[in-house]
């Protein structure tokens, strides 16, 4: 959800916040959770089959995957 809409929702609940505050919180959360996301990506890439809904598909070759 866009930050401006989140601000509107918080304001509707009586919590006035600026988009910069929510943006700062989001940036902090991304920094804190980056190691977790990296570990999840490693596990997914190492898996021979990836699940998508009810159907699986063979994993991509590891040398073609670029990690951020």
mmCIF file with all atom_site columns, C-alpha atoms in Angstrom, residues 13-50:
data_model
loop_
_atom_site.group_PDB
_atom_site.id
_atom_site.type_symbol
_atom_site.label_atom_id
_atom_site.label_alt_id
_atom_site.label_comp_id
_atom_site.label_asym_id
_atom_site.label_entity_id
_atom_site.label_seq_id
_atom_site.pdbx_PDB_ins_code
_atom_site.Cartn_x
_atom_site.Cartn_y
_atom_site.Cartn_z
_atom_site.occupancy
_atom_site.B_iso_or_equiv
_atom_site.pdbx_formal_charge
_atom_site.auth_seq_id
_atom_site.auth_comp_id
_atom_site.auth_asym_id
_atom_site.auth_atom_id
_atom_site.pdbx_PDB_model_num
ATOM 1  C CA . UNK A 1 13 ? -7.557 5.691   13.546 1.00 0.00 ? 13 UNK A CA 1
ATOM 2  C CA . UNK A 1 14 ? -6.395 8.839   15.327 1.00 0.00 ? 14 UNK A CA 1
ATOM 3  C CA . UNK A 1 15 ? -2.642 8.374   14.781 1.00 0.00 ? 15 UNK A CA 1
ATOM 4  C CA . UNK A 1 16 ? -1.263 11.208  12.647 1.00 0.00 ? 16 UNK A CA 1
ATOM 5  C CA . UNK A 1 17 ? 1.945  10.157  10.879 1.00 0.00 ? 17 UNK A CA 1
ATOM 6  C CA . UNK A 1 18 ? 3.908  11.684  8.035  1.00 0.00 ? 18 UNK A CA 1
ATOM 7  C CA . UNK A 1 19 ? 4.965  9.750   4.962  1.00 0.00 ? 19 UNK A CA 1
ATOM 8  C CA . UNK A 1 20 ? 8.598  10.344  5.933  1.00 0.00 ? 20 UNK A CA 1
ATOM 9  C CA . UNK A 1 21 ? 8.035  8.635   9.305  1.00 0.00 ? 21 UNK A CA 1
ATOM 10 C CA . UNK A 1 22 ? 6.488  5.573   7.700  1.00 0.00 ? 22 UNK A CA 1
ATOM 11 C CA . UNK A 1 23 ? 9.218  5.618   5.053  1.00 0.00 ? 23 UNK A CA 1
ATOM 12 C CA . UNK A 1 24 ? 11.882 5.652   7.778  1.00 0.00 ? 24 UNK A CA 1
ATOM 13 C CA . UNK A 1 25 ? 10.179 2.737   9.535  1.00 0.00 ? 25 UNK A CA 1
ATOM 14 C CA . UNK A 1 26 ? 10.040 0.805   6.265  1.00 0.00 ? 26 UNK A CA 1
ATOM 15 C CA . UNK A 1 27 ? 13.727 1.441   5.552  1.00 0.00 ? 27 UNK A CA 1
ATOM 16 C CA . UNK A 1 28 ? 14.642 0.283   9.061  1.00 0.00 ? 28 UNK A CA 1
ATOM 17 C CA . UNK A 1 29 ? 12.555 -2.884  8.682  1.00 0.00 ? 29 UNK A CA 1
ATOM 18 C CA . UNK A 1 30 ? 14.187 -3.642  5.323  1.00 0.00 ? 30 UNK A CA 1
ATOM 19 C CA . UNK A 1 31 ? 17.648 -3.295  6.861  1.00 0.00 ? 31 UNK A CA 1
ATOM 20 C CA . UNK A 1 32 ? 16.763 -5.518  9.814  1.00 0.00 ? 32 UNK A CA 1
ATOM 21 C CA . UNK A 1 33 ? 15.071 -8.195  7.695  1.00 0.00 ? 33 UNK A CA 1
ATOM 22 C CA . UNK A 1 34 ? 17.639 -8.284  4.863  1.00 0.00 ? 34 UNK A CA 1
ATOM 23 C CA . UNK A 1 35 ? 19.627 -11.174 6.418  1.00 0.00 ? 35 UNK A CA 1
ATOM 24 C CA . UNK A 1 36 ? 16.430 -13.197 6.839  1.00 0.00 ? 36 UNK A CA 1
ATOM 25 C CA . UNK A 1 37 ? 15.402 -12.572 3.224  1.00 0.00 ? 37 UNK A CA 1
ATOM 26 C CA . UNK A 1 38 ? 18.889 -13.537 2.058  1.00 0.00 ? 38 UNK A CA 1
ATOM 27 C CA . UNK A 1 39 ? 18.756 -16.813 3.965  1.00 0.00 ? 39 UNK A CA 1
ATOM 28 C CA . UNK A 1 40 ? 15.297 -17.618 2.582  1.00 0.00 ? 40 UNK A CA 1
ATOM 29 C CA . UNK A 1 41 ? 16.562 -16.904 -0.947 1.00 0.00 ? 41 UNK A CA 1
ATOM 30 C CA . UNK A 1 42 ? 19.534 -19.239 -0.398 1.00 0.00 ? 42 UNK A CA 1
ATOM 31 C CA . UNK A 1 43 ? 17.193 -22.032 0.721  1.00 0.00 ? 43 UNK A CA 1
ATOM 32 C CA . UNK A 1 44 ? 14.846 -21.509 -2.234 1.00 0.00 ? 44 UNK A CA 1
ATOM 33 C CA . UNK A 1 45 ? 17.698 -21.458 -4.740 1.00 0.00 ? 45 UNK A CA 1
ATOM 34 C CA . UNK A 1 46 ? 19.203 -24.615 -3.233 1.00 0.00 ? 46 UNK A CA 1
ATOM 35 C CA . UNK A 1 47 ? 15.884 -26.452 -3.496 1.00 0.00 ? 47 UNK A CA 1
ATOM 36 C CA . UNK A 1 48 ? 15.507 -28.752 -6.521 1.00 0.00 ? 48 UNK A CA 1
ATOM 37 C CA . UNK A 1 49 ? 11.783 -27.932 -6.817 1.00 0.00 ? 49 UNK A CA 1
ATOM 38 C CA . UNK A 1 50 ? 10.038 -24.642 -6.052 1.00 0.00 ? 50 UNK A CA 1
#
